[in-house]
Amino acid sequence: MKFGKEFASQMVPEWREAYMNYTYLKTLLKQILIFRRGQTRSPENSRQPPAKVASLKRRVSLFRAFSGLTSRYSNSPKKDKEDEVILVSATDEEHGENGRSYQTVFLRSSEDGGDLELVFFRGLDHEFNKVIQFYKTKVEEVVNQAEELSSQMDALIALRIKVTGPPAATPAAAVSASPFINETKTGSYPLDVIQEEHQEKRSEDTKGYKMASLEVLNHVKLNTTTETPLSTVKNVFKSLNLNLHFNKNEVRVAEEKLRQAFIEFHEKLRFLKNYAFLNQLAFSKIMKKYDKITSRNASDAYLHMVEESYLGQSNDVAKLIDRVEAAFVKHFCNGNRNQGMNTLRPKAKREKHRITFFVGCFFGFSLALIVAIIASIHVRDLLRSEGRTQYMNTIFPLYSLFGFLVLHMLMYAGNVYFWTRYRVNYSFIFGFKPGTELGFTEVLLLSSGLSVLALAAVLSNLEMELEPETQSYKTWTELLPLFLVIVVLLITICPFDILYRANRYFLLVTLWHCICAPLYSVTLPDFFLADQFTSQVQLLRNLQFYVCYYGWGDFKTRDAETCNNSEVYDVLFIVIAVVPYWIRVLQCVRRLCDGRDSTQAMNGLKYLSTIAAVVTRAIYSQKRGITMKIIAASTSGVATIFSTYWDIVMDWGLLCKNSENPWLRDKLILPSKYIYFIAMVLNVILRLAWMQTVLDFHEAPFLHRNALIAIVASLEIIRRGIWNFFRLENEHLNNVGKFRAVKSVPLPFSYEDGYKNL
């Protein structure tokens, strides 16, 4: 792999703009190369036989002094001024937060093509100053964060001592007479913080050694408690007492928060270390390429400057990494370094060939089952049989539920594939634990496996019903879909470490947050999952049909009249469709209260308009009438315009009139702009699928009503899949714009104003 591709693959996606623009500088070198090739091919130069020149150089080189196998002449003589190509200088001008700006003077600008090389060095200086400025800013951030974590550790260890009692005497107790110890009436105990030195050095010199003092507990409060619906309700009606109560639960909560803060902080430090290394390597590669193209020797002087700069000389990040690892192992892993390193430095996820193998097998089985089902229907002419209508009204809705699930999973697999291909950091955006996120092959494995189970059940149902030997077991035939649903639910809630337990747990927790809205703070996974349910209304209605069909015993006679003629069922039919949108309304209210973001009020109104449209369409489908038809069409039209605008402008960030890409946005991930316009048009068209309700397309004689409903529901799932990609792309670009590559973890303790500065 060429360095340019390797360099791009190793970048932190959210910091891409801060890296050296290797591609741009390489383009400038190509222009220099093209110019020099043109010079060598000119009529004047073509008269000189290049072969003889090369031979002459080779012969002359044979008479050069031998440099020695052991580098005897390591001190090379100084270059004459005539051999100098560039002069690199650092000015102390104020350059933003940089403080120092580097500038290269090209000494051969008067030569042919010198203006191109001058442009190259200007671009090189610009990129280097950009890298230095970003790196210095980030190092200052992590140093400040390290000081904050040290203060948090002061409070945590003091709280541990207060709750569990003073530890047994340690060698550190020998320094208790040091004047640097903070002595209080409650006593003082040794404290290891991020700035702690090695044990050997501390045993020799205790100067500056900090001691844990219980005095700190009088000046801190516990910021966060475990969020539950009950704690949220208490917080609404009565302010929570955040003062410390000195119990083990507070220690546990504080430890968990600080543990996560250390993990995220260590990840940021690793990103910074890798950032410095990659950029230094990139500058080395580009300068070596420049020397090769121009036959000059400018890389030594420039790379010497790079090495002597803050980027090459600063070791703050490396020291912090060592100290963070030592503190994490000691305080959160009970001294078990292997456990600590496995937590701080998770191993890269490895692709498993057996997953690809099973995906291929399951897709092959699915295709074979589809062919078998089609052949069975065609041979027995089931589409014209008397039981066709009864089958479509009862069995088809039961099995179409699995079709909706499989289609949604296939769309998500496609999203994951393209997110990975275009380096959208979906794992960070969703908040998956490192190494637990599902790749597109794993999502395909689950979807193809579910499709095999569902299709096998459909084929078994047909065969058992039509064979004379199994007709007496008709009741059991009707129970096949229910058994399949139970199997899927049991796998989802299975507590054992099989079938991606971390992802199943993440899904269930997020689902619980959606159900309990607005009692939990709303994160991106919460409202993202709720949005998925707004596109799976028909699936929820099929689940309602499951409850009615099997709960009231209609499956024994394959008769759904109990459900179809029940007024309660009709009311629930509307309520079920409203629930996902109502959850989104509540989530918007919570986000409005938490962040005071006025756009969430508009977003809530959008979902309220959709609720009005869904209700009126459902009532029209049950009651009919020209008045209800006009109301349903009007509310649906308003909701469609409102939702389409929100999708394209707010969620996707497109239709920016004055952007660098007209009517799109300044930064795009996909290389082809027309794809964005196609996606916008498709979003509009697919959102108009509701028109089949008010235009009475469901009464078409060539297609059963339930089949048309399933097609429309599938189109909405496809629209949601397209929306998912561009929604996360926009979120990723927002993170890139803010250089946000690490989660912000709330710290457990807050200090009184000015106490830490004492």
XYZ file of C-alpha atoms in Angstrom, residues 24-680:
657
model
C -2.050 18.504 -1.887
C 1.718 18.634 -1.426
C 2.133 15.572 -3.598
C 0.135 17.350 -6.323
C 2.573 20.289 -6.165
C 5.491 17.885 -6.548
C 3.847 16.336 -9.593
C 3.735 19.769 -11.202
C 7.468 20.175 -10.541
C 8.119 16.711 -11.986
C 6.110 17.483 -15.140
C 8.033 20.734 -15.641
C 11.421 19.015 -15.231
C 10.489 16.245 -17.636
C 9.502 18.874 -20.135
C 12.883 20.560 -19.693
C 14.798 17.323 -20.266
C 12.825 16.637 -23.445
C 13.459 20.089 -24.963
C 15.483 20.230 -28.280
C 18.559 21.644 -26.543
C 18.673 18.908 -23.973
C 17.752 16.144 -26.398
C 21.141 16.501 -28.156
C 22.967 15.195 -25.105
C 23.061 11.404 -24.870
C 21.733 10.602 -21.401
C 23.361 7.171 -21.365
C 26.896 8.604 -21.427
C 26.107 11.033 -18.616
C 24.811 8.235 -16.457
C 27.873 6.154 -17.236
C 30.168 9.059 -16.383
C 28.476 9.564 -13.021
C 28.807 5.878 -12.300
C 32.542 5.883 -13.107
C 33.214 8.956 -11.003
C 31.403 7.450 -8.021
C 33.794 4.499 -8.052
C 36.653 6.798 -7.013
C 34.902 8.387 -4.005
C 36.369 7.761 -0.548
C 34.991 4.697 1.223
C 32.731 5.791 4.075
C 33.416 2.710 6.199
C 31.155 -0.112 7.325
C 31.110 1.209 10.883
C 30.303 4.832 9.932
C 33.800 6.159 10.672
C 32.950 9.392 8.923
C 29.706 10.032 10.745
C 30.475 13.732 11.092
C 29.912 14.916 7.552
C 31.593 18.151 6.542
C 29.542 21.297 6.487
C 27.972 22.245 3.224
C 29.150 25.227 1.276
C 26.747 28.071 0.923
C 26.525 27.266 -2.774
C 25.068 23.822 -1.919
C 22.354 25.168 0.357
C 18.823 24.874 -0.994
C 16.655 26.237 1.794
C 16.935 28.217 4.990
C 14.387 27.440 7.697
C 13.718 29.977 10.411
C 11.294 30.322 13.285
C 9.744 33.689 14.085
C 8.238 34.543 17.459
C 5.314 36.374 15.916
C 1.932 35.864 17.492
C 0.233 33.294 15.306
C -3.039 32.588 17.020
C -2.310 30.290 19.920
C 0.767 29.029 18.172
C 3.200 31.684 19.387
C 5.813 30.658 16.798
C 5.652 30.459 13.034
C 8.081 28.547 10.816
C 9.114 29.918 7.436
C 11.271 28.415 4.710
C 13.349 30.563 2.354
C 13.995 28.847 -0.975
C 17.415 29.916 -2.297
C 17.058 28.630 -5.874
C 13.932 30.532 -6.922
C 15.810 32.173 -9.805
C 16.368 28.826 -11.538
C 13.988 27.433 -14.135
C 10.929 26.085 -12.361
C 11.941 27.775 -9.139
C 8.551 29.429 -8.831
C 6.900 25.988 -8.612
C 9.291 24.909 -5.889
C 8.646 28.184 -4.076
C 4.913 27.415 -4.090
C 5.675 23.954 -2.727
C 7.657 25.288 0.229
C 4.984 27.856 1.019
C 2.402 25.090 1.109
C 4.760 22.964 3.188
C 5.207 25.749 5.741
C 1.466 26.320 5.914
C 0.822 22.630 6.612
C 3.580 22.429 9.207
C 2.381 25.515 11.077
C -1.168 24.105 11.012
C 0.024 20.814 12.500
C 2.109 22.538 15.180
C -0.756 24.818 16.181
C -3.260 21.968 16.454
C -0.848 19.728 18.344
C 0.112 22.399 20.842
C -3.559 23.265 21.442
C -4.455 19.633 22.067
C -1.474 19.080 24.363
C -2.547 22.064 26.456
C -6.037 20.539 26.630
C -4.821 17.167 27.873
C -2.515 18.793 30.442
C -5.486 20.713 31.837
C -7.586 17.550 31.805
C -4.824 15.703 33.642
C -4.873 18.318 36.387
C -8.655 17.991 36.624
C -8.422 14.199 36.861
C -5.790 14.563 39.568
C -8.197 16.679 41.605
C -10.916 14.097 41.038
C -8.582 11.370 42.294
C -7.891 13.445 45.427
C -11.589 13.392 46.222
C -12.061 9.723 45.278
C -9.244 8.436 47.494
C -10.341 10.637 50.368
C -13.869 9.269 49.959
C -12.525 5.706 49.919
C -10.670 6.367 53.181
C -13.725 7.958 54.781
C -16.029 5.093 53.832
C -13.767 2.067 54.254
C -11.519 3.386 57.043
C -7.808 4.248 57.016
C -5.513 1.779 55.272
C -2.895 -0.231 57.045
C 0.508 1.331 57.630
C 2.565 1.604 54.488
C 6.146 2.653 53.775
C 4.770 6.018 52.730
C 3.804 6.628 56.335
C 7.449 7.288 57.040
C 7.122 10.639 55.326
C 4.203 11.764 57.467
C 6.406 14.343 59.148
C 7.062 16.136 55.885
C 6.046 19.788 55.918
C 4.283 19.279 52.562
C 1.621 17.050 54.121
C -1.835 18.591 54.521
C -2.576 17.765 58.141
C -6.098 18.088 59.483
C -7.920 17.047 62.611
C -9.200 13.975 60.817
C -5.732 12.834 59.860
C -3.765 12.578 56.632
C -2.998 9.698 54.305
C -0.750 9.234 51.272
C -2.286 9.930 47.856
C -1.093 8.797 44.429
C -2.225 11.086 41.639
C -1.501 11.332 37.939
C 1.591 13.448 38.596
C 3.006 10.823 40.963
C 6.646 9.860 40.429
C 8.137 6.395 40.521
C 8.216 4.622 43.882
C 12.002 4.474 43.900
C 12.343 8.204 43.480
C 9.693 8.915 46.112
C 11.500 6.793 48.663
C 14.629 8.920 48.206
C 13.097 12.343 47.889
C 9.676 13.159 49.331
C 9.709 16.780 48.327
C 6.438 17.677 46.601
C 4.847 14.362 47.561
C 1.113 14.974 47.998
C -0.785 13.374 50.839
C -4.440 12.458 50.858
C -6.355 14.717 53.177
C -9.937 14.222 54.269
C -10.277 18.008 54.252
C -11.032 17.801 50.544
C -14.378 16.127 51.307
C -15.626 19.342 52.906
C -15.258 21.168 49.607
C -16.677 18.732 47.017
C -20.097 17.536 45.948
C -21.137 14.448 44.048
C -22.205 15.594 40.604
C -23.823 12.566 39.186
C -25.883 9.695 40.383
C -27.108 6.724 38.396
C -29.913 8.061 36.218
C -33.214 6.243 36.673
C -36.831 7.262 36.033
C -37.316 7.581 39.798
C -34.312 9.899 40.210
C -35.587 12.045 37.352
C -39.018 12.374 38.950
C -37.444 13.290 42.296
C -35.306 15.861 40.582
C -38.367 17.485 39.045
C -40.371 17.817 42.254
C -37.512 18.165 44.687
C -33.912 19.132 44.221
C -31.609 16.213 44.762
C -29.171 16.535 47.642
C -25.792 16.273 45.979
C -23.843 16.470 49.237
C -21.819 13.418 50.119
C -23.400 10.875 52.450
C -20.221 8.770 52.719
C -21.609 5.413 51.655
C -20.278 2.630 49.463
C -22.720 3.407 46.668
C -21.145 6.859 46.258
C -17.702 5.258 46.073
C -18.925 2.806 43.433
C -20.549 5.520 41.313
C -17.510 7.796 41.564
C -15.134 4.957 40.688
C -17.172 3.964 37.637
C -17.311 7.537 36.353
C -13.601 8.124 36.909
C -12.725 4.768 35.409
C -14.550 5.697 32.213
C -12.960 9.168 32.263
C -9.487 7.597 32.468
C -10.263 5.283 29.548
C -11.450 8.133 27.323
C -8.524 10.322 28.408
C -6.035 7.566 27.591
C -7.642 7.113 24.169
C -7.216 10.828 23.468
C -3.555 10.637 24.500
C -3.007 7.703 22.137
C -4.652 9.666 19.338
C -2.296 12.582 20.006
C 0.779 10.377 20.086
C -0.211 8.752 16.811
C -0.984 12.195 15.352
C 2.542 13.457 16.089
C 4.173 10.305 14.713
C 2.143 10.199 11.498
C 2.724 13.852 10.690
C 6.464 13.617 11.271
C 6.544 10.577 9.014
C 4.491 12.414 6.386
C 6.874 15.389 6.345
C 9.803 12.997 6.028
C 8.171 11.179 3.103
C 7.243 14.341 1.233
C 10.714 15.860 1.614
C 12.414 12.657 0.452
C 10.106 12.679 -2.555
C 11.052 16.317 -3.205
C 14.757 15.458 -3.109
C 14.212 12.574 -5.503
C 12.310 14.692 -8.027
C 14.555 17.776 -7.923
C 17.891 16.007 -7.279
C 18.495 18.390 -4.393
C 19.301 17.772 -0.746
C 16.830 19.945 1.133
C 15.280 17.257 3.321
C 18.078 17.228 5.904
C 17.653 20.891 6.804
C 13.853 20.778 6.861
C 13.574 17.526 8.791
C 16.102 18.814 11.291
C 13.764 21.736 11.894
C 10.811 19.318 12.257
C 12.748 17.259 14.768
C 13.737 20.320 16.790
C 10.211 21.761 16.783
C 7.555 21.299 19.445
C 6.126 18.413 17.423
C 9.356 16.448 17.681
C 10.658 17.561 21.069
C 7.571 17.623 23.274
C 7.275 14.500 25.417
C 4.317 15.642 27.528
C 1.975 13.169 25.856
C 4.297 10.188 26.324
C 4.795 11.019 30.001
C 1.070 11.408 30.551
C 0.388 8.054 28.897
C 2.813 6.305 31.265
C 1.390 8.036 34.326
C -2.230 7.441 33.349
C -1.540 3.750 32.771
C 0.246 3.427 36.122
C -2.558 5.234 37.978
C -5.294 3.241 36.210
C -3.652 -0.105 36.926
C -3.101 0.766 40.580
C -6.425 2.385 41.440
C -8.907 0.646 39.137
C -7.391 -2.785 38.410
C -5.953 -3.658 41.813
C -2.431 -3.665 40.397
C -3.225 -6.145 37.597
C -1.327 -4.613 34.683
C -2.536 -7.109 32.066
C -6.137 -6.352 32.930
C -5.475 -2.608 32.884
C -3.699 -2.680 29.525
C -6.437 -4.800 27.975
C -8.937 -2.178 29.094
C -6.914 0.879 28.054
C -5.556 -0.608 24.847
C -8.255 -2.876 23.418
C -7.098 -5.129 20.633
C -8.202 -4.337 17.116
C -11.232 -6.247 15.960
C -10.290 -9.121 13.656
C -12.372 -10.197 10.711
C -13.447 -13.820 10.955
C -13.619 -15.809 7.739
C -16.221 -18.156 9.160
C -18.690 -15.248 9.374
C -18.302 -14.598 5.647
C -18.708 -18.320 5.007
C -21.959 -18.570 6.980
C -23.298 -15.393 5.374
C -22.820 -17.009 1.963
C -24.447 -20.232 3.148
C -27.461 -18.483 4.650
C -28.022 -16.348 1.585
C -27.806 -19.451 -0.576
C -30.326 -21.231 1.644
C -32.613 -18.193 1.510
C -32.575 -18.105 -2.285
C -33.271 -21.844 -2.436
C -36.197 -21.487 -0.036
C -37.640 -18.570 -2.028
C -37.469 -20.655 -5.217
C -39.110 -23.586 -3.426
C -41.946 -21.378 -2.095
C -42.583 -19.854 -5.531
C -42.551 -23.297 -7.146
C -44.951 -24.668 -4.539
C -47.377 -21.794 -5.065
C -47.178 -22.066 -8.849
C -47.533 -25.849 -9.086
C -50.568 -25.944 -6.800
C -52.047 -22.748 -8.271
C -52.544 -21.302 -4.788
C -53.064 -17.753 -6.049
C -56.411 -18.791 -7.512
C -57.519 -21.095 -4.725
C -60.523 -20.386 -2.542
C -58.439 -19.907 0.594
C -56.269 -17.179 -0.961
C -58.113 -14.277 0.679
C -58.268 -16.018 4.040
C -54.548 -16.799 3.879
C -53.642 -13.182 3.033
C -55.793 -11.865 5.874
C -54.324 -14.146 8.541
C -51.043 -15.891 7.740
C -49.459 -13.210 5.518
C -49.382 -10.502 8.260
C -47.792 -13.012 10.636
C -44.875 -13.758 8.352
C -44.506 -10.286 6.813
C -43.296 -9.110 10.238
C -40.050 -11.051 9.677
C -39.775 -9.601 6.183
C -39.817 -6.077 7.629
C -37.147 -7.019 10.168
C -34.868 -8.612 7.570
C -35.237 -5.662 5.180
C -34.407 -3.176 7.930
C -31.338 -5.193 8.912
C -30.214 -5.382 5.292
C -30.484 -1.601 4.979
C -28.488 -1.205 8.190
C -25.823 -3.582 6.867
C -25.570 -1.434 3.742
C -25.271 1.669 5.925
C -22.469 0.109 7.979
C -20.619 -0.879 4.802
C -20.684 2.630 3.365
C -19.995 4.270 6.733
C -16.889 2.105 6.999
C -15.861 2.718 3.404
C -16.085 6.493 3.733
C -14.667 6.501 7.285
C -17.763 7.712 9.099
C -16.991 6.887 12.725
C -20.367 5.284 13.481
C -18.952 3.338 16.435
C -17.991 6.554 18.218
C -21.220 8.338 17.263
C -23.424 5.540 18.622
C -21.233 5.071 21.676
C -20.386 1.396 21.204
C -17.659 -0.041 23.374
C -14.430 -0.399 21.347
C -14.340 -3.706 19.548
C -18.018 -4.565 20.088
C -19.554 -2.744 17.114
C -21.021 -4.992 14.446
C -19.508 -4.886 10.991
C -21.652 -5.197 7.894
C -20.837 -8.911 7.521
C -22.039 -9.598 11.061
C -25.287 -7.702 10.437
C -25.706 -9.692 7.220
C -25.145 -12.889 9.204
C -27.999 -12.038 11.569
C -30.364 -10.910 8.816
C -29.657 -13.879 6.557
C -30.020 -16.289 9.481
C -33.393 -14.785 10.393
C -34.512 -14.952 6.760
C -33.660 -18.661 6.619
C -35.746 -19.341 9.727
C -38.703 -17.304 8.447
C -38.657 -18.762 4.925
C -38.291 -22.286 6.270
C -41.346 -21.680 8.485
C -43.348 -20.360 5.506
C -42.460 -23.383 3.381
C -43.217 -25.766 6.265
C -46.546 -24.069 6.788
C -47.501 -24.573 3.136
C -46.372 -28.187 3.043
C -48.034 -29.156 6.338
C -51.292 -27.553 5.277
C -51.475 -29.165 1.850
C -50.312 -32.668 2.730
C -53.169 -35.020 3.714
C -51.056 -36.683 6.398
C -50.597 -33.403 8.316
C -53.999 -31.748 7.844
C -55.137 -33.081 11.203
C -52.392 -30.999 12.829
C -53.710 -27.731 11.438
C -53.634 -26.008 14.824
C -49.931 -26.725 15.176
C -49.400 -25.432 11.663
C -50.853 -22.085 12.682
C -48.522 -21.901 15.686
C -45.311 -21.879 13.618
C -45.122 -18.052 13.338
C -45.696 -17.674 17.088
C -42.920 -20.149 17.867
C -40.595 -18.195 15.614
C -41.410 -14.897 17.340
C -40.793 -16.476 20.737
C -37.410 -17.796 19.554
C -36.365 -14.354 18.327
C -37.446 -12.711 21.592
C -35.632 -15.308 23.699
C -32.431 -14.817 21.714
C -32.728 -11.048 22.123
C -33.000 -11.184 25.917
C -30.665 -14.164 26.386
C -28.237 -13.300 29.243
C -25.492 -15.659 28.071
C -22.450 -14.465 26.158
C -23.588 -15.708 22.752
C -24.748 -13.965 19.586
C -23.250 -10.537 20.328
C -24.445 -10.078 23.906
C -22.925 -6.569 24.200
C -24.939 -5.380 21.201
C -28.137 -7.012 22.415
C -27.690 -5.391 25.818
C -27.032 -2.034 24.163
C -30.223 -2.425 22.110
C -32.331 -3.336 25.143
C -30.984 -0.426 27.209
C -31.652 2.004 24.377
C -35.139 0.544 23.900
C -35.830 0.988 27.624
C -34.746 4.637 27.393
C -37.200 5.117 24.524
C -40.048 3.508 26.465
C -39.314 5.644 29.540
C -39.017 8.916 27.623
C -38.705 11.644 28.854
C -37.368 10.258 32.156
C -33.876 9.654 30.728
C -31.507 12.155 29.170
C -31.760 11.732 25.409
C -28.635 10.626 23.567
C -28.181 10.037 19.850
C -28.790 6.245 20.047
C -32.064 6.918 21.886
C -33.673 9.181 19.319
C -32.043 7.284 16.437
C -33.755 4.060 17.554
C -37.054 5.889 18.106
C -36.824 7.206 14.537
C -36.404 3.631 13.302
C -39.680 2.683 14.985
C -41.493 5.529 13.231
C -40.669 3.673 10.007
C -41.800 0.321 11.406
C -45.413 1.196 12.210
C -46.679 -1.730 10.165
C -44.407 -4.109 12.078
C -45.905 -2.850 15.362
C -49.393 -3.330 13.953
C -48.468 -6.890 12.983
C -47.376 -7.507 16.568
C -50.783 -6.227 17.666
C -52.345 -8.732 15.264
C -50.233 -11.506 16.837
C -51.665 -10.702 20.260
C -55.226 -10.626 18.983
C -54.944 -13.641 16.667
C -53.397 -15.974 19.217
C -54.777 -14.383 22.379
C -58.425 -14.720 21.347
C -57.961 -18.167 19.792
C -58.712 -17.219 16.184
C -55.710 -19.255 15.033
C -57.681 -22.494 15.686
C -60.093 -21.710 12.871
C -57.890 -19.333 10.851
C -60.480 -16.611 11.217
C -59.567 -13.030 12.065
C -63.131 -11.786 12.426
C -62.675 -11.223 16.181
C -59.906 -8.738 15.460
C -61.460 -7.095 12.425
C -64.850 -6.513 14.084
C -63.556 -5.259 17.427
C -63.800 -1.536 18.206
C -61.052 -1.909 20.814
C -58.808 -3.382 18.145
C -59.535 -0.447 15.845
C -58.638 2.056 18.585
C -55.423 0.198 19.397
C -54.703 0.109 15.667
C -54.455 3.901 15.787
C -52.687 4.095 19.154
C -49.962 1.658 18.080
C -49.156 3.853 15.080
C -48.981 6.975 17.269
C -46.683 5.549 19.962
C -43.319 5.899 18.081
C -44.058 9.514 17.133
C -45.220 10.326 20.657
C -41.941 8.950 22.025
C -40.095 11.319 19.696
C -42.230 14.228 20.918
C -41.328 13.431 24.529
C -37.664 13.107 23.614
C -37.773 16.517 21.935
C -39.333 17.995 25.086
C -36.577 16.488 27.239
C -33.837 17.781 24.932
C -35.471 21.190 24.926
C -35.478 21.252 28.735
C -31.908 19.970 29.006
C -30.267 22.044 26.314
C -32.609 24.962 25.835
C -32.427 24.315 22.085
C -35.282 26.037 20.297
C -34.951 23.768 17.267
C -36.198 20.874 19.404
C -39.501 22.683 19.814
C -39.864 22.786 16.028
C -38.841 19.148 15.827
C -41.555 18.269 18.334
C -44.128 20.138 16.265
C -43.027 18.145 13.238
C -43.839 14.874 15.011
C -47.146 16.272 16.278
C -48.121 17.100 12.700
C -47.204 13.538 11.719
C -49.357 12.172 14.549
C -52.303 14.178 13.219
C -51.701 12.775 9.737
C -51.427 9.175 10.961
C -54.592 9.429 13.044
C -56.695 10.976 10.297
C -55.502 8.450 7.715
C -56.273 5.557 10.065
C -59.758 6.922 10.783
C -60.384 7.412 7.069
C -59.327 3.819 6.307
C -61.927 2.614 8.854
C -64.812 5.074 8.416
C -64.417 6.465 4.892
C -66.262 9.603 3.803
C -65.284 12.570 1.661
C -64.785 14.852 4.680
C -62.307 12.516 6.340
C -60.575 12.044 3.002
C -59.979 15.783 2.660
C -58.782 16.068 6.272
C -56.444 13.069 5.873
C -54.992 14.443 2.641
C -54.507 17.926 4.128
C -52.814 16.792 7.340
C -50.660 14.315 5.425
C -49.584 17.000 2.961
C -48.566 19.397 5.730
C -46.690 16.654 7.597
C -44.912 15.561 4.416
C -43.688 19.084 3.615
C -42.604 19.686 7.205
C -40.835 16.309 7.540
C -39.149 16.508 4.140
C -37.740 19.936 4.909
C -36.476 18.715 8.286
C -34.901 15.601 6.764
C -32.986 17.426 4.064
C -32.088 20.707 5.758
C -31.792 19.887 9.467
C -30.912 16.188 9.623
C -28.812 16.022 6.457
C -27.533 19.601 6.506
C -28.162 20.035 2.770
C -29.786 22.770 0.652
C -27.221 25.386 1.717
C -27.502 28.081 -0.940
C -24.140 29.787 -0.374
C -22.044 26.690 0.320
C -18.956 25.605 -1.602
C -21.129 22.908 -3.194
C -24.272 24.750 -4.354
C -27.464 23.523 -2.663
C -25.562 20.896 -0.710
C -23.095 21.675 2.101
C -19.497 22.826 2.349
C -18.081 19.395 3.138
C -19.206 16.162 1.549
C -18.056 12.610 2.092
C -19.347 10.947 -1.059
C -17.225 11.720 -4.134
C -20.215 12.179 -6.455
C -22.454 15.165 -5.748
C -25.349 13.863 -7.821
C -25.929 11.103 -5.254
C -27.084 13.740 -2.760
C -29.613 15.139 -5.229
C -30.870 11.626 -6.012
C -31.258 10.951 -2.283
C -33.248 14.171 -1.812
